[in-house]
mmCIF file of C-alpha atoms and ligand atoms in Angstrom:
data_model
loop_
_atom_site.group_PDB
_atom_site.id
_atom_site.type_symbol
_atom_site.label_atom_id
_atom_site.label_comp_id
_atom_site.label_asym_id
_atom_site.label_seq_id
_atom_site.Cartn_x
_atom_site.Cartn_y
_atom_site.Cartn_z
ATOM 1 C CA MET W 1 1.943 9.963 14.050
ATOM 2 C CA GLY W 2 2.921 6.774 15.804
ATOM 3 C CA ASP W 3 4.128 8.254 19.069
ATOM 4 C CA ALA W 4 3.988 4.905 20.826
ATOM 5 C CA THR W 5 7.309 3.629 19.454
ATOM 6 C CA PRO W 6 10.424 5.808 19.267
ATOM 7 C CA ALA W 7 11.497 6.484 15.663
ATOM 8 C CA ALA W 8 14.881 4.779 16.058
ATOM 9 C CA GLU W 9 13.306 1.617 17.411
ATOM 10 C CA ARG W 10 10.753 1.622 14.622
ATOM 11 C CA ALA W 11 13.516 1.941 11.991
ATOM 12 C CA GLU W 12 15.567 -0.815 13.604
ATOM 13 C CA THR W 13 12.656 -3.248 13.740
ATOM 14 C CA LEU W 14 11.806 -2.503 10.113
ATOM 15 C CA ALA W 15 15.440 -3.164 9.124
ATOM 16 C CA ILE W 16 15.388 -6.497 10.955
ATOM 17 C CA LEU W 17 12.168 -7.460 9.171
ATOM 18 C CA ALA W 18 13.593 -6.331 5.810
ATOM 19 C CA ALA W 19 16.645 -8.564 6.320
ATOM 20 C CA GLU W 20 14.346 -11.493 7.116
ATOM 21 C CA VAL W 21 12.216 -10.908 4.018
ATOM 22 C CA GLU W 22 15.379 -10.811 1.821
ATOM 23 C CA THR W 23 15.575 -14.584 2.049
ATOM 24 C CA CYS W 24 11.846 -15.348 1.959
ATOM 25 C CA VAL W 25 10.963 -18.418 -0.102
ATOM 26 C CA VAL W 26 7.382 -18.854 1.069
ATOM 27 C CA CYS W 27 5.839 -18.492 -2.401
ATOM 28 C CA ARG W 28 6.791 -19.180 -6.009
ATOM 29 C CA LEU W 29 7.685 -15.537 -6.693
ATOM 30 C CA ALA W 30 10.991 -16.216 -4.902
ATOM 31 C CA GLU W 31 12.049 -18.400 -7.847
ATOM 32 C CA THR W 32 11.941 -15.619 -10.414
ATOM 33 C CA ARG W 33 12.772 -12.449 -8.480
ATOM 34 C CA THR W 34 16.093 -10.616 -8.731
ATOM 35 C CA ASN W 35 15.603 -8.641 -5.514
ATOM 36 C CA VAL W 36 12.986 -8.529 -2.799
ATOM 37 C CA VAL W 37 11.370 -5.086 -2.730
ATOM 38 C CA PHE W 38 10.596 -4.746 0.949
ATOM 39 C CA GLY W 39 9.581 -1.075 0.978
ATOM 40 C CA ALA W 40 11.341 2.211 1.552
ATOM 41 C CA GLY W 41 10.947 5.623 3.070
ATOM 42 C CA ASN W 42 10.469 7.344 6.379
ATOM 43 C CA PRO W 43 9.747 4.796 9.141
ATOM 44 C CA ASP W 44 8.050 7.595 11.062
ATOM 45 C CA ALA W 45 5.881 8.738 8.156
ATOM 46 C CA ASP W 46 2.410 10.215 8.519
ATOM 47 C CA VAL W 47 1.533 8.820 5.093
ATOM 48 C CA MET W 48 2.132 5.277 3.883
ATOM 49 C CA PHE W 49 1.448 4.212 0.290
ATOM 50 C CA VAL W 50 0.662 0.621 -0.583
ATOM 51 C CA GLY W 51 1.122 -0.445 -4.204
ATOM 52 C CA GLU W 52 0.527 -3.782 -5.876
ATOM 53 C CA GLY W 53 3.921 -5.341 -6.418
ATOM 54 C CA PRO W 54 7.312 -4.610 -7.962
ATOM 55 C CA GLY W 55 7.750 -4.239 -11.707
ATOM 56 C CA GLN W 56 10.926 -4.805 -13.695
ATOM 57 C CA ARG W 57 12.803 -1.686 -12.569
ATOM 58 C CA GLU W 58 11.867 -2.257 -8.939
ATOM 59 C CA ASP W 59 12.959 -5.902 -9.152
ATOM 60 C CA GLU W 60 16.326 -4.802 -10.576
ATOM 61 C CA GLN W 61 16.931 -2.132 -7.953
ATOM 62 C CA GLY W 62 15.200 -3.608 -4.913
ATOM 63 C CA LEU W 63 13.258 -0.373 -4.372
ATOM 64 C CA PRO W 64 9.555 0.416 -4.775
ATOM 65 C CA PHE W 65 8.173 2.710 -7.457
ATOM 66 C CA VAL W 66 11.388 3.601 -9.277
ATOM 67 C CA GLY W 67 9.903 3.293 -12.784
ATOM 68 C CA ARG W 68 7.410 5.496 -14.616
ATOM 69 C CA SER W 69 4.703 4.926 -12.019
ATOM 70 C CA GLY W 70 7.171 6.149 -9.413
ATOM 71 C CA GLU W 71 7.820 9.336 -11.387
ATOM 72 C CA LEU W 72 4.109 10.087 -11.436
ATOM 73 C CA LEU W 73 3.800 9.253 -7.746
ATOM 74 C CA GLU W 74 6.618 11.712 -6.966
ATOM 75 C CA GLN W 75 4.954 14.371 -9.115
ATOM 76 C CA LEU W 76 1.645 13.967 -7.279
ATOM 77 C CA LEU W 77 3.455 14.035 -3.931
ATOM 78 C CA GLY W 78 5.196 17.252 -4.965
ATOM 79 C CA GLU W 79 1.837 18.829 -5.782
ATOM 80 C CA ILE W 80 0.796 18.374 -2.141
ATOM 81 C CA GLY W 81 4.126 19.576 -0.771
ATOM 82 C CA LEU W 82 5.710 16.201 -0.031
ATOM 83 C CA VAL W 83 8.803 14.397 -1.252
ATOM 84 C CA ARG W 84 9.418 10.674 -1.366
ATOM 85 C CA ASP W 85 11.516 10.745 1.815
ATOM 86 C CA ASP W 86 8.574 12.151 3.771
ATOM 87 C CA VAL W 87 6.456 9.055 3.180
ATOM 88 C CA TYR W 88 6.804 5.286 3.355
ATOM 89 C CA ILE W 89 6.117 3.186 0.272
ATOM 90 C CA GLY W 90 5.350 -0.534 0.368
ATOM 91 C CA ASN W 91 3.561 -3.113 -1.738
ATOM 92 C CA VAL W 92 1.071 -5.949 -1.333
ATOM 93 C CA VAL W 93 3.614 -8.462 -2.666
ATOM 94 C CA LYS W 94 7.324 -7.945 -2.160
ATOM 95 C CA CYS W 95 8.544 -9.870 -5.207
ATOM 96 C CA ARG W 96 7.861 -9.209 -8.878
ATOM 97 C CA PRO W 97 5.256 -11.443 -10.471
ATOM 98 C CA PRO W 98 6.754 -12.790 -13.736
ATOM 99 C CA LYS W 99 5.978 -10.590 -16.761
ATOM 100 C CA ASN W 100 4.139 -8.251 -14.386
ATOM 101 C CA ARG W 101 1.136 -10.552 -14.178
ATOM 102 C CA ASP W 102 -1.360 -9.968 -11.362
ATOM 103 C CA PRO W 103 -0.323 -11.353 -7.984
ATOM 104 C CA ARG W 104 -2.236 -14.559 -7.213
ATOM 105 C CA PRO W 105 -4.384 -14.995 -4.096
ATOM 106 C CA ASP W 106 -1.956 -17.461 -2.485
ATOM 107 C CA GLU W 107 0.966 -15.088 -3.126
ATOM 108 C CA ILE W 108 -0.937 -12.213 -1.509
ATOM 109 C CA GLU W 109 -1.832 -14.474 1.397
ATOM 110 C CA SER W 110 1.823 -15.513 1.861
ATOM 111 C CA CYS W 111 3.038 -11.926 1.841
ATOM 112 C CA LYS W 112 0.353 -10.035 3.723
ATOM 113 C CA GLY W 113 1.882 -10.621 7.156
ATOM 114 C CA TYR W 114 4.893 -8.520 6.136
ATOM 115 C CA LEU W 115 2.639 -5.661 5.083
ATOM 116 C CA ARG W 116 0.663 -5.973 8.288
ATOM 117 C CA THR W 117 3.856 -5.650 10.347
ATOM 118 C CA GLN W 118 4.998 -2.651 8.299
ATOM 119 C CA LEU W 119 1.681 -0.908 8.947
ATOM 120 C CA GLN W 120 1.791 -1.745 12.644
ATOM 121 C CA LEU W 121 5.347 -0.438 13.008
ATOM 122 C CA ILE W 122 4.971 2.734 10.965
ATOM 123 C CA GLU W 123 1.511 3.580 12.343
ATOM 124 C CA PRO W 124 0.827 6.154 9.622
ATOM 125 C CA LYS W 125 -1.944 8.672 10.059
ATOM 126 C CA VAL W 126 -3.078 8.006 6.490
ATOM 127 C CA VAL W 127 -2.774 4.849 4.411
ATOM 128 C CA VAL W 128 -3.086 5.431 0.670
ATOM 129 C CA THR W 129 -3.868 2.303 -1.322
ATOM 130 C CA LEU W 130 -2.843 2.479 -4.970
ATOM 131 C CA GLY W 131 -5.115 0.444 -7.215
ATOM 132 C CA ASN W 132 -7.365 -2.557 -6.847
ATOM 133 C CA PHE W 133 -5.100 -5.072 -5.144
ATOM 134 C CA ALA W 134 -4.072 -2.911 -2.194
ATOM 135 C CA SER W 135 -7.514 -1.314 -1.811
ATOM 136 C CA LYS W 136 -9.434 -4.581 -1.882
ATOM 137 C CA LEU W 137 -7.018 -6.312 0.481
ATOM 138 C CA LEU W 138 -6.969 -3.606 3.129
ATOM 139 C CA LEU W 139 -10.675 -2.780 2.903
ATOM 140 C CA ARG W 140 -11.604 -6.481 2.673
ATOM 141 C CA THR W 141 -13.914 -5.946 -0.250
ATOM 142 C CA ASP W 142 -14.445 -7.004 -3.831
ATOM 143 C CA THR W 143 -15.613 -3.530 -4.806
ATOM 144 C CA GLY W 144 -13.380 -2.038 -7.477
ATOM 145 C CA ILE W 145 -11.215 1.055 -7.119
ATOM 146 C CA THR W 146 -13.424 3.218 -9.329
ATOM 147 C CA ARG W 147 -16.226 2.894 -6.769
ATOM 148 C CA LEU W 148 -14.036 2.893 -3.678
ATOM 149 C CA ARG W 149 -12.057 6.029 -4.439
ATOM 150 C CA GLY W 150 -13.200 9.530 -3.584
ATOM 151 C CA THR W 151 -13.712 8.663 0.088
ATOM 152 C CA ALA W 152 -11.567 8.793 3.211
ATOM 153 C CA TYR W 153 -12.388 5.644 5.176
ATOM 154 C CA GLU W 154 -12.101 5.049 8.891
ATOM 155 C CA TRP W 155 -9.574 2.227 9.109
ATOM 156 C CA TRP W 156 -8.288 0.873 12.416
ATOM 157 C CA GLY W 157 -8.279 4.303 13.993
ATOM 158 C CA ARG W 158 -6.606 5.967 11.040
ATOM 159 C CA PHE W 159 -7.586 7.176 7.576
ATOM 160 C CA LEU W 160 -7.470 5.046 4.459
ATOM 161 C CA VAL W 161 -7.649 6.838 1.115
ATOM 162 C CA PRO W 162 -7.983 4.505 -1.863
ATOM 163 C CA THR W 163 -6.920 5.837 -5.251
ATOM 164 C CA TYR W 164 -5.955 4.545 -8.663
ATOM 165 C CA HIS W 165 -2.608 2.921 -9.318
ATOM 166 C CA PRO W 166 -0.323 5.449 -11.073
ATOM 167 C CA ALA W 167 -0.002 2.989 -13.984
ATOM 168 C CA ALA W 168 -3.745 3.436 -14.608
ATOM 169 C CA ALA W 169 -3.264 7.184 -14.926
ATOM 170 C CA LEU W 170 -0.288 6.678 -17.247
ATOM 171 C CA ARG W 171 -2.244 4.522 -19.647
ATOM 172 C CA GLY W 172 -5.653 6.022 -18.951
ATOM 173 C CA SER W 173 -7.576 9.185 -19.441
ATOM 174 C CA ALA W 174 -7.115 12.671 -18.053
ATOM 175 C CA ARG W 175 -10.091 11.865 -15.809
ATOM 176 C CA VAL W 176 -8.111 9.196 -13.946
ATOM 177 C CA LEU W 177 -5.237 11.608 -13.322
ATOM 178 C CA GLY W 178 -7.681 14.337 -12.267
ATOM 179 C CA GLU W 179 -9.325 11.989 -9.763
ATOM 180 C CA MET W 180 -5.923 10.951 -8.408
ATOM 181 C CA ARG W 181 -5.189 14.643 -7.857
ATOM 182 C CA GLU W 182 -8.451 14.966 -5.911
ATOM 183 C CA ASP W 183 -7.486 11.982 -3.749
ATOM 184 C CA PHE W 184 -4.025 13.413 -3.075
ATOM 185 C CA GLY W 185 -5.791 16.650 -2.113
ATOM 186 C CA THR W 186 -7.762 14.630 0.440
ATOM 187 C CA VAL W 187 -4.496 13.272 1.846
ATOM 188 C CA GLN W 188 -3.173 16.828 2.157
ATOM 189 C CA SER W 189 -6.322 17.953 3.979
ATOM 190 C CA ILE W 190 -5.971 15.072 6.430
ATOM 191 C CA ILE W 191 -2.333 15.761 7.262
ATOM 192 C CA GLU W 192 -3.086 19.444 7.656
ATOM 193 C CA GLY W 193 -5.855 18.542 10.112
ATOM 194 C CA LYS W 194 -8.548 20.017 7.872
ATOM 195 C CA LEU W 195 -10.494 16.811 7.374
ATOM 196 C CA GLN W 196 -11.855 14.911 10.355
ATOM 197 C CA ARG W 197 -14.812 13.153 8.782
ATOM 198 C CA ARG W 198 -14.350 9.563 7.704
ATOM 199 C CA THR W 199 -16.668 7.046 6.133
ATOM 200 C CA PRO W 200 -16.953 3.775 8.051
ATOM 201 C CA GLU W 201 -15.001 0.961 6.448
ATOM 202 C CA PRO W 202 -17.347 -1.037 4.186
ATOM 203 C CA ALA W 203 -18.579 -4.197 5.879
ATOM 204 C CA PRO W 204 -16.457 -7.159 4.756
ATOM 205 C CA GLU W 205 -18.184 -8.963 1.901
ATOM 206 C CA GLU W 206 -18.884 -12.599 2.424
ATOM 207 C CA ASP W 207 -17.999 -13.471 -1.121
ATOM 208 C CA ALA W 208 -15.007 -11.143 -1.321
ATOM 209 C CA ALA W 209 -11.928 -12.744 -2.818
ATOM 210 C CA VAL W 210 -9.974 -12.140 0.334
ATOM 211 C CA PRO W 211 -8.527 -14.811 2.574
ATOM 212 C CA ASP W 212 -10.491 -16.222 5.522
ATOM 213 C CA PRO W 213 -9.649 -14.540 8.797
ATOM 214 C CA ASP W 214 -6.877 -16.142 10.768
ATOM 215 C CA PRO W 215 -8.135 -16.222 14.386
ATOM 216 C CA GLU W 216 -4.568 -15.668 15.609
ATOM 217 C CA GLN W 217 -4.272 -12.495 13.586
ATOM 218 C CA LEU W 218 -7.568 -10.681 13.909
ATOM 219 C CA ASP W 219 -6.105 -7.293 13.246
ATOM 220 C CA LEU W 220 -5.883 -4.895 10.324
ATOM 221 C CA PHE W 221 -6.858 -6.739 7.198
ATOM 222 C CA SER W 222 -6.683 -10.399 8.146
HETATM 223 N N1 URA X 1 3.917 -0.790 -9.201
HETATM 224 C C1 URA X 1 3.663 -1.192 -7.935
HETATM 225 O O1 URA X 1 2.545 -1.537 -7.608
HETATM 226 N N2 URA X 1 4.655 -1.178 -7.068
HETATM 227 C C2 URA X 1 5.881 -0.782 -7.363
HETATM 228 O O2 URA X 1 6.737 -0.810 -6.497
HETATM 229 C C3 URA X 1 6.122 -0.364 -8.684
HETATM 230 C C4 URA X 1 5.131 -0.370 -9.589
#
């Protein structure tokens, strides 16, 4: 997808942004991180995954999903005929929250512009949100992942497929893993052109714990 920008230009702009984010000190997570985990993968990908935030292994290596969750993600990708280099993987927050605590609303707010730019540059055909934080942010809702998943949403002219975070499948039941497999099957159907139907994005909830829209940035998930 993303025919508007040539692949080389897209990669170059992402690299410039990544270098900028390396030195980001906008929120408190900068004080405790080892490395910024900007994101990695194919800048021209049809599928972009959005996780929550780096864990310990990711913080050490500066790469997303290199721990156990990453192994499961790669396994699920393999089951639909994809490898990591085919897709792009990013996160809601680019720095590890201490002791893997949840990212706080102000940290998400500080970081979301970077994610927005990644999505705008990569222009994936399908965005796959992994877990509650990414799904709620992009769909601007307080509804939890258990209710959101199982649907391919219409999202800014592309598909958004919310699914569980791989960590939930690792610590959870066989049902969670089975439902993740279903959702990955949906992604496969979309990229093979076998699924056209999308559910409209849920109307933003007034009381959703998402930041107020910034009138300058009324695009994607502001
Ligand atoms: N969990 C995430 O949400 N992101 C990563 O990069 C790794 C684990």
